[in-house]
Amino acid sequence: MTEALPPQASSSSGVGHTVRQVLLSSRPLSWINTAFPFAAAYVVTTGRVDALLVVGTLFFLIPYNLLMYGINDVFDYESDLRNPRKGGVEGAMLDPGMHRIVLVSGVATAAPVLVLMLVLAGLNPSSWVVLAASLFAVVAYSAPRLRFKERPVLDSVTSSVHFVSPAVYGLAVAGALVTPELVALLTAFFFWGVASHAFGAVQDVEPDRQGGISSIATAFGAAATVRLAIGFWLLAGLLMLVTDWPGPLAALLVIPYILAAWPYRSVSDADSERANNGWKRFLRLNFLTGFLVTMLLIAWVLLG
């Protein structure tokens, strides 16, 4: 007969499991992908480290991701059951009993940090518009009725907004001067995001179809979507060529992504799960790319 745990140990274990599930649903591996664009845009524009930088980075690091991915995991539960990738760093397989907890946790952690960020930012209407659009995209991607993730092409566009909008908010709240070079840089970042989402959707073609979910990959097919992703990465690289030095060097950073996707340019829908290997390489590439982009930003500041 199995001995029962003492009440304290059982309770502690339950709380620990809940916290782990909530954190897992926020995709810790991707936290940096939204926090860094805000922090980099703000610091490069203002040249200072202050309370708004700290609070804004904290918001885009954890609460923002918990909202975005938590909503996704809750309302994608049925299709995730058919997806072998789910249940780890690529997405939590939440027990239905955790759904309400994850949603409440997202709102509860985001609200106070968001309010403090707005107070510190002061009267800045343009930044309010950007932040509102960013949060709308977070909700609209997965929430019932809106479900932008089930609207081919709009799914990739919205996903890209998730990562570009923190940078745009950082620029807006810092009062950045809009120049053609800055527009080119942000557009390149946007195309990179579109390509990344599209390529990521390829590995889920079969689970999405079985779950009745539409995506850019289910609409165009696996091979065509991989080629679209390669094209958008190429466009991103070309746009970086017209940015201020040493920005053009960042054009080289799209090459590893193109190489990671290239072997799957002719993959069939039935075989599309093989693209998961390329996606795993993509996740690792993000860390290297983030480091190199940081070095380029430092060089740009020093040269400026």
mmCIF file with all atom_site columns, N, CA, C and O in Angstrom, residues 89-139:
data_model
loop_
_atom_site.group_PDB
_atom_site.id
_atom_site.type_symbol
_atom_site.label_atom_id
_atom_site.label_alt_id
_atom_site.label_comp_id
_atom_site.label_asym_id
_atom_site.label_entity_id
_atom_site.label_seq_id
_atom_site.pdbx_PDB_ins_code
_atom_site.Cartn_x
_atom_site.Cartn_y
_atom_site.Cartn_z
_atom_site.occupancy
_atom_site.B_iso_or_equiv
_atom_site.pdbx_formal_charge
_atom_site.auth_seq_id
_atom_site.auth_comp_id
_atom_site.auth_asym_id
_atom_site.auth_atom_id
_atom_site.pdbx_PDB_model_num
ATOM 1   N N  . VAL A 1 89  ? 9.007  22.628 -24.317 1.00 0.00 ? 89  VAL A N  1
ATOM 2   C CA . VAL A 1 89  ? 9.361  24.019 -24.561 1.00 0.00 ? 89  VAL A CA 1
ATOM 3   C C  . VAL A 1 89  ? 8.637  24.598 -25.765 1.00 0.00 ? 89  VAL A C  1
ATOM 4   O O  . VAL A 1 89  ? 8.539  25.825 -25.917 1.00 0.00 ? 89  VAL A O  1
ATOM 5   N N  . GLU A 1 90  ? 8.120  23.766 -26.657 1.00 0.00 ? 90  GLU A N  1
ATOM 6   C CA . GLU A 1 90  ? 7.421  24.256 -27.842 1.00 0.00 ? 90  GLU A CA 1
ATOM 7   C C  . GLU A 1 90  ? 5.923  24.427 -27.598 1.00 0.00 ? 90  GLU A C  1
ATOM 8   O O  . GLU A 1 90  ? 5.170  24.718 -28.518 1.00 0.00 ? 90  GLU A O  1
ATOM 9   N N  . GLY A 1 91  ? 5.498  24.280 -26.358 1.00 0.00 ? 91  GLY A N  1
ATOM 10  C CA . GLY A 1 91  ? 4.095  24.487 -26.035 1.00 0.00 ? 91  GLY A CA 1
ATOM 11  C C  . GLY A 1 91  ? 3.610  23.568 -24.951 1.00 0.00 ? 91  GLY A C  1
ATOM 12  O O  . GLY A 1 91  ? 3.851  22.366 -25.004 1.00 0.00 ? 91  GLY A O  1
ATOM 13  N N  . ALA A 1 92  ? 2.938  24.141 -23.961 1.00 0.00 ? 92  ALA A N  1
ATOM 14  C CA . ALA A 1 92  ? 2.456  23.338 -22.842 1.00 0.00 ? 92  ALA A CA 1
ATOM 15  C C  . ALA A 1 92  ? 1.201  22.573 -23.240 1.00 0.00 ? 92  ALA A C  1
ATOM 16  O O  . ALA A 1 92  ? 0.378  23.068 -24.002 1.00 0.00 ? 92  ALA A O  1
ATOM 17  N N  . MET A 1 93  ? 1.082  21.345 -22.740 1.00 0.00 ? 93  MET A N  1
ATOM 18  C CA . MET A 1 93  ? -0.152 20.583 -22.899 1.00 0.00 ? 93  MET A CA 1
ATOM 19  C C  . MET A 1 93  ? -0.906 20.736 -21.574 1.00 0.00 ? 93  MET A C  1
ATOM 20  O O  . MET A 1 93  ? -0.713 19.963 -20.638 1.00 0.00 ? 93  MET A O  1
ATOM 21  N N  . LEU A 1 94  ? -1.718 21.763 -21.508 1.00 0.00 ? 94  LEU A N  1
ATOM 22  C CA . LEU A 1 94  ? -2.367 22.102 -20.249 1.00 0.00 ? 94  LEU A CA 1
ATOM 23  C C  . LEU A 1 94  ? -3.557 21.211 -19.971 1.00 0.00 ? 94  LEU A C  1
ATOM 24  O O  . LEU A 1 94  ? -4.423 21.015 -20.840 1.00 0.00 ? 94  LEU A O  1
ATOM 25  N N  . ASP A 1 95  ? -3.618 20.697 -18.759 1.00 0.00 ? 95  ASP A N  1
ATOM 26  C CA . ASP A 1 95  ? -4.814 20.000 -18.315 1.00 0.00 ? 95  ASP A CA 1
ATOM 27  C C  . ASP A 1 95  ? -5.961 21.010 -18.282 1.00 0.00 ? 95  ASP A C  1
ATOM 28  O O  . ASP A 1 95  ? -5.765 22.171 -17.913 1.00 0.00 ? 95  ASP A O  1
ATOM 29  N N  . PRO A 1 96  ? -7.160 20.619 -18.719 1.00 0.00 ? 96  PRO A N  1
ATOM 30  C CA . PRO A 1 96  ? -8.289 21.560 -18.714 1.00 0.00 ? 96  PRO A CA 1
ATOM 31  C C  . PRO A 1 96  ? -8.491 22.265 -17.374 1.00 0.00 ? 96  PRO A C  1
ATOM 32  O O  . PRO A 1 96  ? -8.934 23.422 -17.337 1.00 0.00 ? 96  PRO A O  1
ATOM 33  N N  . GLY A 1 97  ? -8.141 21.599 -16.288 1.00 0.00 ? 97  GLY A N  1
ATOM 34  C CA . GLY A 1 97  ? -8.282 22.219 -14.980 1.00 0.00 ? 97  GLY A CA 1
ATOM 35  C C  . GLY A 1 97  ? -7.344 23.391 -14.771 1.00 0.00 ? 97  GLY A C  1
ATOM 36  O O  . GLY A 1 97  ? -7.531 24.195 -13.842 1.00 0.00 ? 97  GLY A O  1
ATOM 37  N N  . MET A 1 98  ? -6.318 23.496 -15.645 1.00 0.00 ? 98  MET A N  1
ATOM 38  C CA . MET A 1 98  ? -5.352 24.586 -15.543 1.00 0.00 ? 98  MET A CA 1
ATOM 39  C C  . MET A 1 98  ? -5.725 25.796 -16.403 1.00 0.00 ? 98  MET A C  1
ATOM 40  O O  . MET A 1 98  ? -5.118 26.856 -16.281 1.00 0.00 ? 98  MET A O  1
ATOM 41  N N  . HIS A 1 99  ? -6.709 25.643 -17.257 1.00 0.00 ? 99  HIS A N  1
ATOM 42  C CA . HIS A 1 99  ? -7.012 26.696 -18.223 1.00 0.00 ? 99  HIS A CA 1
ATOM 43  C C  . HIS A 1 99  ? -7.365 28.023 -17.550 1.00 0.00 ? 99  HIS A C  1
ATOM 44  O O  . HIS A 1 99  ? -6.821 29.077 -17.892 1.00 0.00 ? 99  HIS A O  1
ATOM 45  N N  . ARG A 1 100 ? -8.267 27.974 -16.602 1.00 0.00 ? 100 ARG A N  1
ATOM 46  C CA . ARG A 1 100 ? -8.676 29.208 -15.925 1.00 0.00 ? 100 ARG A CA 1
ATOM 47  C C  . ARG A 1 100 ? -7.495 29.824 -15.162 1.00 0.00 ? 100 ARG A C  1
ATOM 48  O O  . ARG A 1 100 ? -7.310 31.048 -15.167 1.00 0.00 ? 100 ARG A O  1
ATOM 49  N N  . ILE A 1 101 ? -6.705 28.980 -14.529 1.00 0.00 ? 101 ILE A N  1
ATOM 50  C CA . ILE A 1 101 ? -5.557 29.468 -13.750 1.00 0.00 ? 101 ILE A CA 1
ATOM 51  C C  . ILE A 1 101 ? -4.570 30.196 -14.656 1.00 0.00 ? 101 ILE A C  1
ATOM 52  O O  . ILE A 1 101 ? -4.048 31.266 -14.301 1.00 0.00 ? 101 ILE A O  1
ATOM 53  N N  . VAL A 1 102 ? -4.298 29.639 -15.831 1.00 0.00 ? 102 VAL A N  1
ATOM 54  C CA . VAL A 1 102 ? -3.358 30.257 -16.754 1.00 0.00 ? 102 VAL A CA 1
ATOM 55  C C  . VAL A 1 102 ? -3.884 31.605 -17.248 1.00 0.00 ? 102 VAL A C  1
ATOM 56  O O  . VAL A 1 102 ? -3.145 32.599 -17.302 1.00 0.00 ? 102 VAL A O  1
ATOM 57  N N  . LEU A 1 103 ? -5.165 31.672 -17.604 1.00 0.00 ? 103 LEU A N  1
ATOM 58  C CA . LEU A 1 103 ? -5.739 32.928 -18.081 1.00 0.00 ? 103 LEU A CA 1
ATOM 59  C C  . LEU A 1 103 ? -5.720 33.998 -16.989 1.00 0.00 ? 103 LEU A C  1
ATOM 60  O O  . LEU A 1 103 ? -5.347 35.155 -17.234 1.00 0.00 ? 103 LEU A O  1
ATOM 61  N N  . VAL A 1 104 ? -6.104 33.608 -15.783 1.00 0.00 ? 104 VAL A N  1
ATOM 62  C CA . VAL A 1 104 ? -6.118 34.555 -14.662 1.00 0.00 ? 104 VAL A CA 1
ATOM 63  C C  . VAL A 1 104 ? -4.701 35.001 -14.330 1.00 0.00 ? 104 VAL A C  1
ATOM 64  O O  . VAL A 1 104 ? -4.455 36.186 -14.056 1.00 0.00 ? 104 VAL A O  1
ATOM 65  N N  . SER A 1 105 ? -3.746 34.074 -14.385 1.00 0.00 ? 105 SER A N  1
ATOM 66  C CA . SER A 1 105 ? -2.351 34.410 -14.097 1.00 0.00 ? 105 SER A CA 1
ATOM 67  C C  . SER A 1 105 ? -1.813 35.431 -15.099 1.00 0.00 ? 105 SER A C  1
ATOM 68  O O  . SER A 1 105 ? -1.076 36.349 -14.727 1.00 0.00 ? 105 SER A O  1
ATOM 69  N N  . GLY A 1 106 ? -2.191 35.262 -16.359 1.00 0.00 ? 106 GLY A N  1
ATOM 70  C CA . GLY A 1 106 ? -1.736 36.204 -17.382 1.00 0.00 ? 106 GLY A CA 1
ATOM 71  C C  . GLY A 1 106 ? -2.218 37.606 -17.107 1.00 0.00 ? 106 GLY A C  1
ATOM 72  O O  . GLY A 1 106 ? -1.444 38.570 -17.144 1.00 0.00 ? 106 GLY A O  1
ATOM 73  N N  . VAL A 1 107 ? -3.507 37.738 -16.816 1.00 0.00 ? 107 VAL A N  1
ATOM 74  C CA . VAL A 1 107 ? -4.088 39.060 -16.547 1.00 0.00 ? 107 VAL A CA 1
ATOM 75  C C  . VAL A 1 107 ? -3.541 39.628 -15.237 1.00 0.00 ? 107 VAL A C  1
ATOM 76  O O  . VAL A 1 107 ? -3.184 40.816 -15.146 1.00 0.00 ? 107 VAL A O  1
ATOM 77  N N  . ALA A 1 108 ? -3.451 38.782 -14.217 1.00 0.00 ? 108 ALA A N  1
ATOM 78  C CA . ALA A 1 108 ? -3.026 39.239 -12.890 1.00 0.00 ? 108 ALA A CA 1
ATOM 79  C C  . ALA A 1 108 ? -1.574 39.707 -12.876 1.00 0.00 ? 108 ALA A C  1
ATOM 80  O O  . ALA A 1 108 ? -1.222 40.641 -12.148 1.00 0.00 ? 108 ALA A O  1
ATOM 81  N N  . THR A 1 109 ? -0.715 39.069 -13.654 1.00 0.00 ? 109 THR A N  1
ATOM 82  C CA . THR A 1 109 ? 0.681  39.500 -13.693 1.00 0.00 ? 109 THR A CA 1
ATOM 83  C C  . THR A 1 109 ? 0.882  40.686 -14.631 1.00 0.00 ? 109 THR A C  1
ATOM 84  O O  . THR A 1 109 ? 1.761  41.525 -14.392 1.00 0.00 ? 109 THR A O  1
ATOM 85  N N  . ALA A 1 110 ? 0.075  40.763 -15.693 1.00 0.00 ? 110 ALA A N  1
ATOM 86  C CA . ALA A 1 110 ? 0.250  41.836 -16.671 1.00 0.00 ? 110 ALA A CA 1
ATOM 87  C C  . ALA A 1 110 ? -0.302 43.169 -16.179 1.00 0.00 ? 110 ALA A C  1
ATOM 88  O O  . ALA A 1 110 ? 0.334  44.215 -16.386 1.00 0.00 ? 110 ALA A O  1
ATOM 89  N N  . ALA A 1 111 ? -1.470 43.158 -15.532 1.00 0.00 ? 111 ALA A N  1
ATOM 90  C CA . ALA A 1 111 ? -2.167 44.406 -15.197 1.00 0.00 ? 111 ALA A CA 1
ATOM 91  C C  . ALA A 1 111 ? -1.331 45.376 -14.360 1.00 0.00 ? 111 ALA A C  1
ATOM 92  O O  . ALA A 1 111 ? -1.173 46.549 -14.747 1.00 0.00 ? 111 ALA A O  1
ATOM 93  N N  . PRO A 1 112 ? -0.777 44.966 -13.211 1.00 0.00 ? 112 PRO A N  1
ATOM 94  C CA . PRO A 1 112 ? -0.025 45.936 -12.412 1.00 0.00 ? 112 PRO A CA 1
ATOM 95  C C  . PRO A 1 112 ? 1.230  46.461 -13.105 1.00 0.00 ? 112 PRO A C  1
ATOM 96  O O  . PRO A 1 112 ? 1.559  47.640 -12.992 1.00 0.00 ? 112 PRO A O  1
ATOM 97  N N  . VAL A 1 113 ? 1.932  45.582 -13.828 1.00 0.00 ? 113 VAL A N  1
ATOM 98  C CA . VAL A 1 113 ? 3.143  46.016 -14.530 1.00 0.00 ? 113 VAL A CA 1
ATOM 99  C C  . VAL A 1 113 ? 2.773  46.958 -15.668 1.00 0.00 ? 113 VAL A C  1
ATOM 100 O O  . VAL A 1 113 ? 3.450  47.963 -15.920 1.00 0.00 ? 113 VAL A O  1
ATOM 101 N N  . LEU A 1 114 ? 1.675  46.660 -16.342 1.00 0.00 ? 114 LEU A N  1
ATOM 102 C CA . LEU A 1 114 ? 1.207  47.506 -17.444 1.00 0.00 ? 114 LEU A CA 1
ATOM 103 C C  . LEU A 1 114 ? 0.833  48.897 -16.945 1.00 0.00 ? 114 LEU A C  1
ATOM 104 O O  . LEU A 1 114 ? 1.203  49.912 -17.547 1.00 0.00 ? 114 LEU A O  1
ATOM 105 N N  . VAL A 1 115 ? 0.114  48.956 -15.823 1.00 0.00 ? 115 VAL A N  1
ATOM 106 C CA . VAL A 1 115 ? -0.290 50.242 -15.253 1.00 0.00 ? 115 VAL A CA 1
ATOM 107 C C  . VAL A 1 115 ? 0.938  51.061 -14.870 1.00 0.00 ? 115 VAL A C  1
ATOM 108 O O  . VAL A 1 115 ? 1.034  52.261 -15.164 1.00 0.00 ? 115 VAL A O  1
ATOM 109 N N  . LEU A 1 116 ? 1.897  50.422 -14.211 1.00 0.00 ? 116 LEU A N  1
ATOM 110 C CA . LEU A 1 116 ? 3.122  51.119 -13.812 1.00 0.00 ? 116 LEU A CA 1
ATOM 111 C C  . LEU A 1 116 ? 3.882  51.621 -15.034 1.00 0.00 ? 116 LEU A C  1
ATOM 112 O O  . LEU A 1 116 ? 4.418  52.747 -15.035 1.00 0.00 ? 116 LEU A O  1
ATOM 113 N N  . MET A 1 117 ? 3.930  50.813 -16.082 1.00 0.00 ? 117 MET A N  1
ATOM 114 C CA . MET A 1 117 ? 4.619  51.212 -17.309 1.00 0.00 ? 117 MET A CA 1
ATOM 115 C C  . MET A 1 117 ? 3.963  52.443 -17.923 1.00 0.00 ? 117 MET A C  1
ATOM 116 O O  . MET A 1 117 ? 4.642  53.373 -18.370 1.00 0.00 ? 117 MET A O  1
ATOM 117 N N  . LEU A 1 118 ? 2.641  52.472 -17.945 1.00 0.00 ? 118 LEU A N  1
ATOM 118 C CA . LEU A 1 118 ? 1.912  53.612 -18.498 1.00 0.00 ? 118 LEU A CA 1
ATOM 119 C C  . LEU A 1 118 ? 2.135  54.869 -17.669 1.00 0.00 ? 118 LEU A C  1
ATOM 120 O O  . LEU A 1 118 ? 2.261  55.973 -18.208 1.00 0.00 ? 118 LEU A O  1
ATOM 121 N N  . VAL A 1 119 ? 2.174  54.719 -16.354 1.00 0.00 ? 119 VAL A N  1
ATOM 122 C CA . VAL A 1 119 ? 2.418  55.866 -15.471 1.00 0.00 ? 119 VAL A CA 1
ATOM 123 C C  . VAL A 1 119 ? 3.809  56.445 -15.731 1.00 0.00 ? 119 VAL A C  1
ATOM 124 O O  . VAL A 1 119 ? 3.986  57.663 -15.849 1.00 0.00 ? 119 VAL A O  1
ATOM 125 N N  . LEU A 1 120 ? 4.796  55.560 -15.828 1.00 0.00 ? 120 LEU A N  1
ATOM 126 C CA . LEU A 1 120 ? 6.171  56.008 -16.059 1.00 0.00 ? 120 LEU A CA 1
ATOM 127 C C  . LEU A 1 120 ? 6.336  56.639 -17.442 1.00 0.00 ? 120 LEU A C  1
ATOM 128 O O  . LEU A 1 120 ? 7.136  57.558 -17.626 1.00 0.00 ? 120 LEU A O  1
ATOM 129 N N  . ALA A 1 121 ? 5.573  56.164 -18.416 1.00 0.00 ? 121 ALA A N  1
ATOM 130 C CA . ALA A 1 121 ? 5.677  56.683 -19.783 1.00 0.00 ? 121 ALA A CA 1
ATOM 131 C C  . ALA A 1 121 ? 5.066  58.066 -19.908 1.00 0.00 ? 121 ALA A C  1
ATOM 132 O O  . ALA A 1 121 ? 5.451  58.848 -20.779 1.00 0.00 ? 121 ALA A O  1
ATOM 133 N N  . GLY A 1 122 ? 4.099  58.394 -19.037 1.00 0.00 ? 122 GLY A N  1
ATOM 134 C CA . GLY A 1 122 ? 3.477  59.704 -19.069 1.00 0.00 ? 122 GLY A CA 1
ATOM 135 C C  . GLY A 1 122 ? 2.554  59.890 -20.263 1.00 0.00 ? 122 GLY A C  1
ATOM 136 O O  . GLY A 1 122 ? 2.103  58.935 -20.893 1.00 0.00 ? 122 GLY A O  1
ATOM 137 N N  . LEU A 1 123 ? 2.306  61.149 -20.582 1.00 0.00 ? 123 LEU A N  1
ATOM 138 C CA . LEU A 1 123 ? 1.374  61.490 -21.657 1.00 0.00 ? 123 LEU A CA 1
ATOM 139 C C  . LEU A 1 123 ? 2.053  61.273 -23.004 1.00 0.00 ? 123 LEU A C  1
ATOM 140 O O  . LEU A 1 123 ? 2.855  62.096 -23.444 1.00 0.00 ? 123 LEU A O  1
ATOM 141 N N  . ASN A 1 124 ? 1.729  60.168 -23.635 1.00 0.00 ? 124 ASN A N  1
ATOM 142 C CA . ASN A 1 124 ? 2.366  59.820 -24.906 1.00 0.00 ? 124 ASN A CA 1
ATOM 143 C C  . ASN A 1 124 ? 1.359  59.048 -25.764 1.00 0.00 ? 124 ASN A C  1
ATOM 144 O O  . ASN A 1 124 ? 1.410  57.822 -25.863 1.00 0.00 ? 124 ASN A O  1
ATOM 145 N N  . PRO A 1 125 ? 0.418  59.769 -26.392 1.00 0.00 ? 125 PRO A N  1
ATOM 146 C CA . PRO A 1 125 ? -0.674 59.113 -27.138 1.00 0.00 ? 125 PRO A CA 1
ATOM 147 C C  . PRO A 1 125 ? -0.211 58.139 -28.212 1.00 0.00 ? 125 PRO A C  1
ATOM 148 O O  . PRO A 1 125 ? -0.826 57.096 -28.414 1.00 0.00 ? 125 PRO A O  1
ATOM 149 N N  . SER A 1 126 ? 0.877  58.453 -28.913 1.00 0.00 ? 126 SER A N  1
ATOM 150 C CA . SER A 1 126 ? 1.319  57.554 -29.984 1.00 0.00 ? 126 SER A CA 1
ATOM 151 C C  . SER A 1 126 ? 1.744  56.197 -29.423 1.00 0.00 ? 126 SER A C  1
ATOM 152 O O  . SER A 1 126 ? 1.470  55.155 -30.026 1.00 0.00 ? 126 SER A O  1
ATOM 153 N N  . SER A 1 127 ? 2.377  56.210 -28.249 1.00 0.00 ? 127 SER A N  1
ATOM 154 C CA . SER A 1 127 ? 2.791  54.944 -27.638 1.00 0.00 ? 127 SER A CA 1
ATOM 155 C C  . SER A 1 127 ? 1.577  54.163 -27.142 1.00 0.00 ? 127 SER A C  1
ATOM 156 O O  . SER A 1 127 ? 1.585  52.936 -27.133 1.00 0.00 ? 127 SER A O  1
ATOM 157 N N  . TRP A 1 128 ? 0.514  54.876 -26.741 1.00 0.00 ? 128 TRP A N  1
ATOM 158 C CA . TRP A 1 128 ? -0.713 54.193 -26.313 1.00 0.00 ? 128 TRP A CA 1
ATOM 159 C C  . TRP A 1 128 ? -1.318 53.413 -27.472 1.00 0.00 ? 128 TRP A C  1
ATOM 160 O O  . TRP A 1 128 ? -1.792 52.292 -27.294 1.00 0.00 ? 128 TRP A O  1
ATOM 161 N N  . VAL A 1 129 ? -1.329 54.032 -28.650 1.00 0.00 ? 129 VAL A N  1
ATOM 162 C CA . VAL A 1 129 ? -1.896 53.379 -29.840 1.00 0.00 ? 129 VAL A CA 1
ATOM 163 C C  . VAL A 1 129 ? -1.102 52.118 -30.167 1.00 0.00 ? 129 VAL A C  1
ATOM 164 O O  . VAL A 1 129 ? -1.676 51.058 -30.453 1.00 0.00 ? 129 VAL A O  1
ATOM 165 N N  . VAL A 1 130 ? 0.230  52.220 -30.120 1.00 0.00 ? 130 VAL A N  1
ATOM 166 C CA . VAL A 1 130 ? 1.083  51.065 -30.421 1.00 0.00 ? 130 VAL A CA 1
ATOM 167 C C  . VAL A 1 130 ? 0.855  49.945 -29.415 1.00 0.00 ? 130 VAL A C  1
ATOM 168 O O  . VAL A 1 130 ? 0.715  48.767 -29.778 1.00 0.00 ? 130 VAL A O  1
ATOM 169 N N  . LEU A 1 131 ? 0.803  50.308 -28.139 1.00 0.00 ? 131 LEU A N  1
ATOM 170 C CA . LEU A 1 131 ? 0.618  49.300 -27.095 1.00 0.00 ? 131 LEU A CA 1
ATOM 171 C C  . LEU A 1 131 ? -0.755 48.639 -27.212 1.00 0.00 ? 131 LEU A C  1
ATOM 172 O O  . LEU A 1 131 ? -0.881 47.422 -27.045 1.00 0.00 ? 131 LEU A O  1
ATOM 173 N N  . ALA A 1 132 ? -1.779 49.436 -27.504 1.00 0.00 ? 132 ALA A N  1
ATOM 174 C CA . ALA A 1 132 ? -3.127 48.876 -27.669 1.00 0.00 ? 132 ALA A CA 1
ATOM 175 C C  . ALA A 1 132 ? -3.166 47.905 -28.841 1.00 0.00 ? 132 ALA A C  1
ATOM 176 O O  . ALA A 1 132 ? -3.764 46.823 -28.756 1.00 0.00 ? 132 ALA A O  1
ATOM 177 N N  . ALA A 1 133 ? -2.519 48.267 -29.950 1.00 0.00 ? 133 ALA A N  1
ATOM 178 C CA . ALA A 1 133 ? -2.479 47.386 -31.116 1.00 0.00 ? 133 ALA A CA 1
ATOM 179 C C  . ALA A 1 133 ? -1.723 46.106 -30.791 1.00 0.00 ? 133 ALA A C  1
ATOM 180 O O  . ALA A 1 133 ? -2.105 45.012 -31.214 1.00 0.00 ? 133 ALA A O  1
ATOM 181 N N  . SER A 1 134 ? -0.644 46.234 -30.018 1.00 0.00 ? 134 SER A N  1
ATOM 182 C CA . SER A 1 134 ? 0.152  45.079 -29.643 1.00 0.00 ? 134 SER A CA 1
ATOM 183 C C  . SER A 1 134 ? -0.657 44.102 -28.795 1.00 0.00 ? 134 SER A C  1
ATOM 184 O O  . SER A 1 134 ? -0.665 42.891 -29.044 1.00 0.00 ? 134 SER A O  1
ATOM 185 N N  . LEU A 1 135 ? -1.363 44.631 -27.794 1.00 0.00 ? 135 LEU A N  1
ATOM 186 C CA . LEU A 1 135 ? -2.157 43.773 -26.911 1.00 0.00 ? 135 LEU A CA 1
ATOM 187 C C  . LEU A 1 135 ? -3.361 43.184 -27.649 1.00 0.00 ? 135 LEU A C  1
ATOM 188 O O  . LEU A 1 135 ? -3.765 42.041 -27.385 1.00 0.00 ? 135 LEU A O  1
ATOM 189 N N  . PHE A 1 136 ? -3.921 43.944 -28.575 1.00 0.00 ? 136 PHE A N  1
ATOM 190 C CA . PHE A 1 136 ? -5.021 43.407 -29.377 1.00 0.00 ? 136 PHE A CA 1
ATOM 191 C C  . PHE A 1 136 ? -4.545 42.214 -30.198 1.00 0.00 ? 136 PHE A C  1
ATOM 192 O O  . PHE A 1 136 ? -5.222 41.181 -30.288 1.00 0.00 ? 136 PHE A O  1
ATOM 193 N N  . ALA A 1 137 ? -3.354 42.341 -30.793 1.00 0.00 ? 137 ALA A N  1
ATOM 194 C CA . ALA A 1 137 ? -2.799 41.236 -31.585 1.00 0.00 ? 137 ALA A CA 1
ATOM 195 C C  . ALA A 1 137 ? -2.555 40.010 -30.721 1.00 0.00 ? 137 ALA A C  1
ATOM 196 O O  . ALA A 1 137 ? -2.758 38.871 -31.160 1.00 0.00 ? 137 ALA A O  1
ATOM 197 N N  . VAL A 1 138 ? -2.127 40.229 -29.471 1.00 0.00 ? 138 VAL A N  1
ATOM 198 C CA . VAL A 1 138 ? -1.890 39.115 -28.543 1.00 0.00 ? 138 VAL A CA 1
ATOM 199 C C  . VAL A 1 138 ? -3.175 38.334 -28.301 1.00 0.00 ? 138 VAL A C  1
ATOM 200 O O  . VAL A 1 138 ? -3.191 37.103 -28.316 1.00 0.00 ? 138 VAL A O  1
ATOM 201 N N  . VAL A 1 139 ? -4.272 39.050 -28.085 1.00 0.00 ? 139 VAL A N  1
ATOM 202 C CA . VAL A 1 139 ? -5.562 38.403 -27.803 1.00 0.00 ? 139 VAL A CA 1
ATOM 203 C C  . VAL A 1 139 ? -6.180 37.839 -29.075 1.00 0.00 ? 139 VAL A C  1
ATOM 204 O O  . VAL A 1 139 ? -6.666 36.710 -29.111 1.00 0.00 ? 139 VAL A O  1
#
